[in-house]
């Protein structure tokens, strides 16, 4: 799907209420903050998740056309903790394998009275297409190609805010395979919405942001200069499944030049947060000592993912009433 056909416009109804979550480009700051605040209210003072009846009598379908551990399971837990019925559609054994068109499958599931669809697909723009053609349901984008991963960026913002709430004075470095990362694309957007101006993208040539998109962020090829004095470091995996065989970097060389080690972490501010959306490839983009170290909030991100997904589903459910 062409980039210009990917419009997040459909996610707000005529009165400006959120009815789908497709991307963060057109999401007003007030909506973004509402989601973070609601997610916070679902966590108790110990950081444990509360339960809610908000999605009682509703049905949520998970459609993951790409592998997932964190996103799929936390969407499932979030729906269950909000009292919804959840089905994980078994795509490998579905009628899609008998050449049923995707939209026919979607209409069939809608006829089973599904209220919300959580969709991950390798094609950028696929959830947007479904949202435009399937009425009366909510679509949640759980990652579309290299385009967007809005709930990941929202949980990243919640994780940052819990430690460093002053987004306007934050320096955030994103390190790794920016080109193929829907997470990076959504994080950059969320940070901009929250007023962060010092956004640094650190990547080797070939995995860096498009030149024309680099103008409102700072692009670095040297990791040491990029990390200098930053407050948050987000590390990304090499997304080899999206690269041509010939373009895949040598892992040892990549680790030597871009791996986040204890020595490199020391270049950032001393209380800098270390984040990673997972899955982690230890010894490739991050050293174990850093991934498991005191500054890492990687597992907190996972728990926050449940709160964020509960918050989004509850807001969508309310707006559909
Ligand atoms: C990411 C994804 O799928 O985009 N993972 C996730 O959702 N936690 C990042 C990745 O696969 O590297």
mmCIF file of C-alpha atoms and ligand atoms in Angstrom:
data_model
loop_
_atom_site.group_PDB
_atom_site.id
_atom_site.type_symbol
_atom_site.label_atom_id
_atom_site.label_comp_id
_atom_site.label_asym_id
_atom_site.label_seq_id
_atom_site.Cartn_x
_atom_site.Cartn_y
_atom_site.Cartn_z
ATOM 1 C CA UNK A 1 0.000 0.000 0.000
ATOM 2 C CA UNK A 2 1.399 3.388 -0.977
ATOM 3 C CA UNK A 3 2.455 5.680 1.843
ATOM 4 C CA UNK A 4 0.030 8.403 0.723
ATOM 5 C CA UNK A 5 -2.889 5.987 1.045
ATOM 6 C CA UNK A 6 -2.111 5.463 4.708
ATOM 7 C CA UNK A 7 -4.317 7.966 6.450
ATOM 8 C CA UNK A 8 -4.977 7.913 10.168
ATOM 9 C CA UNK A 9 -7.865 10.267 9.567
ATOM 10 C CA UNK A 10 -10.436 7.530 9.938
ATOM 11 C CA UNK A 11 -9.497 7.040 13.568
ATOM 12 C CA UNK A 12 -11.425 10.099 14.755
ATOM 13 C CA UNK A 13 -15.188 10.443 14.198
ATOM 14 C CA UNK A 14 -16.854 13.723 13.172
ATOM 15 C CA UNK A 15 -16.930 14.942 16.746
ATOM 16 C CA UNK A 16 -13.209 14.171 17.176
ATOM 17 C CA UNK A 17 -13.672 11.051 19.294
ATOM 18 C CA UNK A 18 -11.229 8.162 18.888
ATOM 19 C CA UNK A 19 -12.967 5.214 17.178
ATOM 20 C CA UNK A 20 -9.914 3.282 15.889
ATOM 21 C CA UNK A 21 -6.226 3.434 16.793
ATOM 22 C CA UNK A 22 -4.260 3.328 13.558
ATOM 23 C CA UNK A 23 -1.281 5.644 14.029
ATOM 24 C CA UNK A 24 -0.079 8.615 16.019
ATOM 25 C CA UNK A 25 0.334 11.241 13.259
ATOM 26 C CA UNK A 26 -3.172 12.655 13.544
ATOM 27 C CA UNK A 27 -3.685 11.867 17.214
ATOM 28 C CA UNK A 28 -4.118 15.145 19.119
ATOM 29 C CA UNK A 29 -1.952 15.629 22.216
ATOM 30 C CA UNK A 30 -5.059 15.697 24.456
ATOM 31 C CA UNK A 31 -6.076 12.204 23.226
ATOM 32 C CA UNK A 32 -2.551 10.901 23.723
ATOM 33 C CA UNK A 33 -2.443 12.259 27.287
ATOM 34 C CA UNK A 34 -5.915 10.804 27.997
ATOM 35 C CA UNK A 35 -4.614 7.360 27.065
ATOM 36 C CA UNK A 36 -1.515 7.743 29.287
ATOM 37 C CA UNK A 37 -3.601 9.033 32.208
ATOM 38 C CA UNK A 38 -6.135 6.242 31.927
ATOM 39 C CA UNK A 39 -3.316 3.665 31.732
ATOM 40 C CA UNK A 40 -1.784 5.174 34.876
ATOM 41 C CA UNK A 41 -5.122 4.923 36.666
ATOM 42 C CA UNK A 42 -5.188 1.186 35.867
ATOM 43 C CA UNK A 43 -1.937 0.640 37.774
ATOM 44 C CA UNK A 44 -1.924 0.704 41.577
ATOM 45 C CA UNK A 45 0.833 2.350 43.636
ATOM 46 C CA UNK A 46 2.927 -0.838 43.455
ATOM 47 C CA UNK A 47 2.667 -0.877 39.644
ATOM 48 C CA UNK A 48 0.211 -3.808 39.674
ATOM 49 C CA UNK A 49 -2.653 -3.915 37.190
ATOM 50 C CA UNK A 50 -6.228 -3.439 38.293
ATOM 51 C CA UNK A 51 -9.235 -5.246 36.799
ATOM 52 C CA UNK A 52 -12.164 -3.557 35.124
ATOM 53 C CA UNK A 53 -15.626 -4.361 33.762
ATOM 54 C CA UNK A 54 -15.320 -1.779 30.986
ATOM 55 C CA UNK A 55 -15.512 -4.290 28.120
ATOM 56 C CA UNK A 56 -18.176 -6.550 29.673
ATOM 57 C CA UNK A 57 -20.195 -8.296 26.920
ATOM 58 C CA UNK A 58 -17.746 -7.188 24.212
ATOM 59 C CA UNK A 59 -15.695 -9.465 21.973
ATOM 60 C CA UNK A 60 -12.157 -8.787 20.804
ATOM 61 C CA UNK A 61 -10.426 -10.702 18.003
ATOM 62 C CA UNK A 62 -6.644 -10.844 17.691
ATOM 63 C CA UNK A 63 -5.427 -11.251 14.105
ATOM 64 C CA UNK A 64 -1.648 -11.576 14.045
ATOM 65 C CA UNK A 65 -0.306 -12.271 10.584
ATOM 66 C CA UNK A 66 3.281 -11.822 11.878
ATOM 67 C CA UNK A 67 4.963 -13.434 14.898
ATOM 68 C CA UNK A 68 4.502 -11.775 18.274
ATOM 69 C CA UNK A 69 4.972 -12.579 21.944
ATOM 70 C CA UNK A 70 4.601 -9.318 23.842
ATOM 71 C CA UNK A 71 2.061 -7.493 21.743
ATOM 72 C CA UNK A 72 -0.337 -10.385 21.135
ATOM 73 C CA UNK A 73 -0.306 -11.705 24.680
ATOM 74 C CA UNK A 74 -0.579 -8.283 26.306
ATOM 75 C CA UNK A 75 -3.515 -7.394 24.048
ATOM 76 C CA UNK A 76 -5.139 -10.665 25.108
ATOM 77 C CA UNK A 77 -4.481 -10.064 28.806
ATOM 78 C CA UNK A 78 -5.650 -6.444 28.493
ATOM 79 C CA UNK A 79 -8.940 -7.538 26.908
ATOM 80 C CA UNK A 80 -9.476 -10.228 29.541
ATOM 81 C CA UNK A 81 -8.652 -7.862 32.425
ATOM 82 C CA UNK A 82 -11.264 -5.499 30.971
ATOM 83 C CA UNK A 83 -13.837 -8.369 31.035
ATOM 84 C CA UNK A 84 -14.076 -8.899 27.241
ATOM 85 C CA UNK A 85 -14.305 -12.221 25.437
ATOM 86 C CA UNK A 86 -11.162 -12.752 23.366
ATOM 87 C CA UNK A 87 -10.441 -14.954 20.407
ATOM 88 C CA UNK A 88 -7.025 -15.443 18.863
ATOM 89 C CA UNK A 89 -7.919 -16.188 15.264
ATOM 90 C CA UNK A 90 -5.917 -19.201 14.083
ATOM 91 C CA UNK A 91 -4.780 -17.660 10.822
ATOM 92 C CA UNK A 92 -2.568 -20.578 9.817
ATOM 93 C CA UNK A 93 -5.673 -22.787 9.684
ATOM 94 C CA UNK A 94 -8.238 -20.247 8.552
ATOM 95 C CA UNK A 95 -10.251 -19.891 5.357
ATOM 96 C CA UNK A 96 -7.546 -17.457 4.167
ATOM 97 C CA UNK A 97 -5.590 -20.626 3.397
ATOM 98 C CA UNK A 98 -8.484 -21.591 1.085
ATOM 99 C CA UNK A 99 -8.035 -18.299 -0.777
ATOM 100 C CA UNK A 100 -10.788 -16.408 0.995
ATOM 101 C CA UNK A 101 -10.199 -12.666 0.546
ATOM 102 C CA UNK A 102 -9.117 -10.907 3.734
ATOM 103 C CA UNK A 103 -12.131 -8.581 3.710
ATOM 104 C CA UNK A 104 -14.467 -11.585 3.435
ATOM 105 C CA UNK A 105 -12.805 -13.077 6.505
ATOM 106 C CA UNK A 106 -13.224 -9.742 8.281
ATOM 107 C CA UNK A 107 -16.932 -9.514 7.398
ATOM 108 C CA UNK A 108 -17.388 -13.116 8.533
ATOM 109 C CA UNK A 109 -15.786 -12.355 11.905
ATOM 110 C CA UNK A 110 -17.879 -9.219 12.237
ATOM 111 C CA UNK A 111 -20.989 -11.362 11.700
ATOM 112 C CA UNK A 112 -19.846 -13.301 14.790
ATOM 113 C CA UNK A 113 -20.407 -10.018 16.643
ATOM 114 C CA UNK A 114 -16.793 -9.100 17.202
ATOM 115 C CA UNK A 115 -16.542 -5.495 18.405
ATOM 116 C CA UNK A 116 -12.794 -4.881 18.149
ATOM 117 C CA UNK A 117 -10.102 -6.227 15.890
ATOM 118 C CA UNK A 118 -6.431 -6.116 16.818
ATOM 119 C CA UNK A 119 -4.439 -6.475 13.604
ATOM 120 C CA UNK A 120 -0.737 -7.017 12.911
ATOM 121 C CA UNK A 121 0.251 -7.399 9.265
ATOM 122 C CA UNK A 122 3.393 -7.113 7.186
ATOM 123 C CA UNK A 123 1.670 -4.789 4.730
ATOM 124 C CA UNK A 124 1.878 -1.137 5.760
ATOM 125 C CA UNK A 125 -1.613 0.407 5.739
ATOM 126 C CA UNK A 126 -3.583 -2.834 6.043
ATOM 127 C CA UNK A 127 -5.354 -1.885 9.330
ATOM 128 C CA UNK A 128 -6.222 1.525 7.803
ATOM 129 C CA UNK A 129 -7.793 -0.224 4.813
ATOM 130 C CA UNK A 130 -9.865 -2.488 7.051
ATOM 131 C CA UNK A 131 -10.971 0.490 9.175
ATOM 132 C CA UNK A 132 -12.226 2.250 6.051
ATOM 133 C CA UNK A 133 -14.204 -0.748 4.806
ATOM 134 C CA UNK A 134 -15.640 -2.413 7.896
ATOM 135 C CA UNK A 135 -18.236 -0.346 9.693
ATOM 136 C CA UNK A 136 -19.366 -0.493 13.294
ATOM 137 C CA UNK A 137 -16.211 -2.045 14.748
ATOM 138 C CA UNK A 138 -12.941 -0.655 16.126
ATOM 139 C CA UNK A 139 -9.590 -1.471 14.563
ATOM 140 C CA UNK A 140 -6.415 -1.410 16.632
ATOM 141 C CA UNK A 141 -3.145 -1.378 14.739
ATOM 142 C CA UNK A 142 -0.732 -3.809 16.438
ATOM 143 C CA UNK A 143 2.033 -3.090 13.887
ATOM 144 C CA UNK A 144 1.696 -2.622 10.119
ATOM 145 C CA UNK A 145 4.811 -3.297 8.059
ATOM 146 C CA UNK A 146 7.410 -0.617 8.664
ATOM 147 C CA UNK A 147 4.742 2.045 9.119
ATOM 148 C CA UNK A 148 3.441 2.286 12.667
ATOM 149 C CA UNK A 149 3.075 0.552 16.030
ATOM 150 C CA UNK A 150 1.000 3.030 18.022
ATOM 151 C CA UNK A 151 0.386 1.047 21.221
ATOM 152 C CA UNK A 152 4.128 0.298 21.506
ATOM 153 C CA UNK A 153 4.932 4.012 21.284
ATOM 154 C CA UNK A 154 2.225 4.812 23.843
ATOM 155 C CA UNK A 155 3.611 2.267 26.300
ATOM 156 C CA UNK A 156 7.078 3.682 25.674
ATOM 157 C CA UNK A 157 5.802 7.182 26.507
ATOM 158 C CA UNK A 158 4.143 5.880 29.691
ATOM 159 C CA UNK A 159 7.400 4.164 30.709
ATOM 160 C CA UNK A 160 9.386 7.363 30.118
ATOM 161 C CA UNK A 161 6.807 9.524 31.928
ATOM 162 C CA UNK A 162 6.945 7.327 35.041
ATOM 163 C CA UNK A 163 10.631 8.282 35.430
ATOM 164 C CA UNK A 164 11.117 11.505 33.465
ATOM 165 C CA UNK A 165 7.898 13.451 32.967
ATOM 166 C CA UNK A 166 9.434 16.615 31.466
ATOM 167 C CA UNK A 167 9.219 15.632 27.776
ATOM 168 C CA UNK A 168 10.129 19.114 26.545
ATOM 169 C CA UNK A 169 13.567 18.964 28.135
ATOM 170 C CA UNK A 170 14.372 15.367 27.298
ATOM 171 C CA UNK A 171 17.123 14.033 25.017
ATOM 172 C CA UNK A 172 16.058 10.736 23.513
ATOM 173 C CA UNK A 173 18.380 8.552 21.444
ATOM 174 C CA UNK A 174 16.980 5.757 19.272
ATOM 175 C CA UNK A 175 19.711 3.336 18.223
ATOM 176 C CA UNK A 176 19.653 0.686 15.520
ATOM 177 C CA UNK A 177 17.599 -0.344 12.540
ATOM 178 C CA UNK A 178 15.503 2.822 12.176
ATOM 179 C CA UNK A 179 14.646 2.176 8.506
ATOM 180 C CA UNK A 180 12.619 -0.962 9.174
ATOM 181 C CA UNK A 181 11.263 0.004 12.578
ATOM 182 C CA UNK A 182 7.581 0.838 12.878
ATOM 183 C CA UNK A 183 8.344 1.299 16.592
ATOM 184 C CA UNK A 184 10.864 4.071 15.853
ATOM 185 C CA UNK A 185 8.455 5.762 13.455
ATOM 186 C CA UNK A 186 5.661 5.832 16.060
ATOM 187 C CA UNK A 187 8.001 6.777 18.926
ATOM 188 C CA UNK A 188 9.348 9.758 16.977
ATOM 189 C CA UNK A 189 5.787 10.918 16.354
ATOM 190 C CA UNK A 190 4.726 10.469 19.984
ATOM 191 C CA UNK A 191 7.798 12.333 21.262
ATOM 192 C CA UNK A 192 7.130 15.213 18.855
ATOM 193 C CA UNK A 193 3.504 15.412 20.014
ATOM 194 C CA UNK A 194 4.705 15.595 23.622
ATOM 195 C CA UNK A 195 7.121 18.409 22.809
ATOM 196 C CA UNK A 196 10.501 16.640 22.752
ATOM 197 C CA UNK A 197 12.855 18.480 20.420
ATOM 198 C CA UNK A 198 16.123 16.620 21.061
ATOM 199 C CA UNK A 199 15.445 13.350 19.228
ATOM 200 C CA UNK A 200 18.615 11.593 18.050
ATOM 201 C CA UNK A 201 18.584 8.716 15.610
ATOM 202 C CA UNK A 202 21.752 6.611 15.648
ATOM 203 C CA UNK A 203 22.201 4.089 12.846
ATOM 204 C CA UNK A 204 24.646 2.887 10.220
ATOM 205 C CA UNK A 205 24.179 4.085 6.680
ATOM 206 C CA UNK A 206 21.427 2.015 5.073
ATOM 207 C CA UNK A 207 19.469 1.654 8.335
ATOM 208 C CA UNK A 208 19.047 5.385 9.004
ATOM 209 C CA UNK A 209 15.882 7.500 8.571
ATOM 210 C CA UNK A 210 15.133 8.844 5.051
ATOM 211 C CA UNK A 211 17.181 11.967 4.379
ATOM 212 C CA UNK A 212 14.083 14.163 3.997
ATOM 213 C CA UNK A 213 12.627 12.935 7.298
ATOM 214 C CA UNK A 214 15.892 13.707 9.112
ATOM 215 C CA UNK A 215 15.268 17.450 9.193
ATOM 216 C CA UNK A 216 13.315 17.606 12.461
ATOM 217 C CA UNK A 217 15.496 15.023 14.220
ATOM 218 C CA UNK A 218 19.270 14.692 14.624
ATOM 219 C CA UNK A 219 20.800 11.835 12.678
ATOM 220 C CA UNK A 220 24.092 10.272 13.800
ATOM 221 C CA UNK A 221 26.226 7.482 12.374
ATOM 222 C CA UNK A 222 28.652 7.633 15.319
ATOM 223 C CA UNK A 223 27.033 6.085 18.396
ATOM 224 C CA UNK A 224 29.338 7.737 20.933
ATOM 225 C CA UNK A 225 28.461 11.270 19.812
ATOM 226 C CA UNK A 226 24.766 10.379 19.608
ATOM 227 C CA UNK A 227 24.603 9.010 23.163
ATOM 228 C CA UNK A 228 26.491 11.869 24.731
ATOM 229 C CA UNK A 229 24.381 13.373 27.552
ATOM 230 C CA UNK A 230 21.071 11.763 26.572
ATOM 231 C CA UNK A 231 18.313 10.860 29.059
ATOM 232 C CA UNK A 232 16.677 7.920 27.318
ATOM 233 C CA UNK A 233 18.169 5.277 25.015
ATOM 234 C CA UNK A 234 15.801 3.154 22.967
ATOM 235 C CA UNK A 235 17.548 0.180 21.393
ATOM 236 C CA UNK A 236 16.169 -1.581 18.315
ATOM 237 C CA UNK A 237 16.697 -5.054 16.884
ATOM 238 C CA UNK A 238 18.094 -5.605 13.394
ATOM 239 C CA UNK A 239 14.870 -6.540 11.601
ATOM 240 C CA UNK A 240 16.506 -9.015 9.255
ATOM 241 C CA UNK A 241 13.168 -10.334 8.000
ATOM 242 C CA UNK A 242 12.706 -6.965 6.275
ATOM 243 C CA UNK A 243 16.209 -6.820 4.741
ATOM 244 C CA UNK A 244 17.651 -8.288 1.586
ATOM 245 C CA UNK A 245 20.132 -11.073 2.360
ATOM 246 C CA UNK A 246 23.014 -8.975 0.997
ATOM 247 C CA UNK A 247 22.157 -6.013 3.245
ATOM 248 C CA UNK A 248 22.149 -7.917 6.537
ATOM 249 C CA UNK A 249 25.043 -6.595 8.647
ATOM 250 C CA UNK A 250 27.576 -8.943 10.175
ATOM 251 C CA UNK A 251 26.401 -9.351 13.808
ATOM 252 C CA UNK A 252 29.834 -9.078 15.444
ATOM 253 C CA UNK A 253 30.728 -6.009 13.419
ATOM 254 C CA UNK A 254 27.359 -4.470 14.223
ATOM 255 C CA UNK A 255 27.823 -5.121 17.943
ATOM 256 C CA UNK A 256 31.336 -3.614 17.821
ATOM 257 C CA UNK A 257 30.051 -0.440 16.161
ATOM 258 C CA UNK A 258 26.521 -0.041 17.533
ATOM 259 C CA UNK A 259 25.957 -2.473 20.424
ATOM 260 C CA UNK A 260 24.915 -0.800 23.681
ATOM 261 C CA UNK A 261 27.601 -1.762 26.182
ATOM 262 C CA UNK A 262 28.263 -0.572 29.734
ATOM 263 C CA UNK A 263 31.059 1.677 28.412
ATOM 264 C CA UNK A 264 28.773 3.329 25.886
ATOM 265 C CA UNK A 265 25.934 3.666 28.380
ATOM 266 C CA UNK A 266 28.334 5.700 30.574
ATOM 267 C CA UNK A 267 28.353 8.405 27.852
ATOM 268 C CA UNK A 268 24.671 9.128 28.510
ATOM 269 C CA UNK A 269 23.400 10.948 31.610
ATOM 270 C CA UNK A 270 24.019 8.857 34.683
ATOM 271 C CA UNK A 271 20.342 8.037 35.305
ATOM 272 C CA UNK A 272 19.515 7.500 31.598
ATOM 273 C CA UNK A 273 16.791 4.929 30.949
ATOM 274 C CA UNK A 274 17.526 1.911 28.751
ATOM 275 C CA UNK A 275 14.518 0.774 26.726
ATOM 276 C CA UNK A 276 13.895 -1.918 24.108
ATOM 277 C CA UNK A 277 10.558 -2.961 22.536
ATOM 278 C CA UNK A 278 11.766 -6.587 22.367
ATOM 279 C CA UNK A 279 12.520 -9.118 21.196
ATOM 280 C CA UNK A 280 16.101 -8.591 22.390
ATOM 281 C CA UNK A 281 19.029 -10.078 20.539
ATOM 282 C CA UNK A 282 21.696 -10.178 23.259
ATOM 283 C CA UNK A 283 25.206 -9.569 22.037
ATOM 284 C CA UNK A 284 23.933 -8.043 18.775
ATOM 285 C CA UNK A 285 22.293 -4.694 19.611
ATOM 286 C CA UNK A 286 22.657 -4.808 23.396
ATOM 287 C CA UNK A 287 24.973 -6.393 25.925
ATOM 288 C CA UNK A 288 23.348 -8.548 28.633
ATOM 289 C CA UNK A 289 24.906 -6.420 31.391
ATOM 290 C CA UNK A 290 22.975 -3.413 30.058
ATOM 291 C CA UNK A 291 19.732 -5.241 29.213
ATOM 292 C CA UNK A 292 19.591 -6.672 32.746
ATOM 293 C CA UNK A 293 21.210 -3.665 34.450
ATOM 294 C CA UNK A 294 19.804 -1.164 36.937
ATOM 295 C CA UNK A 295 18.942 1.428 34.272
ATOM 296 C CA UNK A 296 16.909 -0.990 32.159
ATOM 297 C CA UNK A 297 13.110 -0.573 32.140
ATOM 298 C CA UNK A 298 12.585 -3.246 29.490
ATOM 299 C CA UNK A 299 10.349 -5.487 31.597
ATOM 300 C CA UNK A 300 8.455 -2.502 32.989
ATOM 301 C CA UNK A 301 7.647 -1.651 29.353
ATOM 302 C CA UNK A 302 6.002 -5.063 29.011
ATOM 303 C CA UNK A 303 3.733 -4.537 32.047
ATOM 304 C CA UNK A 304 2.926 -1.012 30.889
ATOM 305 C CA UNK A 305 1.878 -2.526 27.571
ATOM 306 C CA UNK A 306 -1.079 -4.186 29.312
ATOM 307 C CA UNK A 307 -2.170 -0.924 30.969
ATOM 308 C CA UNK A 308 -1.889 1.007 27.690
ATOM 309 C CA UNK A 309 -3.840 -1.606 25.728
ATOM 310 C CA UNK A 310 -6.538 -1.735 28.424
ATOM 311 C CA UNK A 311 -6.743 2.063 28.301
ATOM 312 C CA UNK A 312 -7.053 2.219 24.504
ATOM 313 C CA UNK A 313 -9.677 -0.536 24.342
ATOM 314 C CA UNK A 314 -11.695 1.084 27.118
ATOM 315 C CA UNK A 315 -11.662 4.493 25.410
ATOM 316 C CA UNK A 316 -12.714 2.927 22.094
ATOM 317 C CA UNK A 317 -15.498 0.940 23.831
ATOM 318 C CA UNK A 318 -16.823 4.091 25.495
ATOM 319 C CA UNK A 319 -16.731 6.072 22.245
ATOM 320 C CA UNK A 320 -18.705 3.367 20.468
ATOM 321 C CA UNK A 321 -21.634 3.510 22.891
HETATM 322 C C1 LIG B 1 8.481 -4.836 17.607
HETATM 323 C C2 LIG B 1 7.616 -5.043 16.375
HETATM 324 O O1 LIG B 1 7.040 -6.107 16.171
HETATM 325 O O2 LIG B 1 7.527 -4.078 15.649
HETATM 326 N N1 LIG B 1 8.225 -5.672 18.675
HETATM 327 C C3 LIG B 1 7.147 -5.479 19.495
HETATM 328 O O3 LIG B 1 6.040 -5.280 19.065
HETATM 329 N N2 LIG B 1 7.384 -5.516 20.823
HETATM 330 C C4 LIG B 1 9.908 -4.690 17.292
HETATM 331 C C5 LIG B 1 10.653 -5.829 16.646
HETATM 332 O O4 LIG B 1 10.079 -6.797 16.161
HETATM 333 O O5 LIG B 1 11.896 -5.729 16.641
#
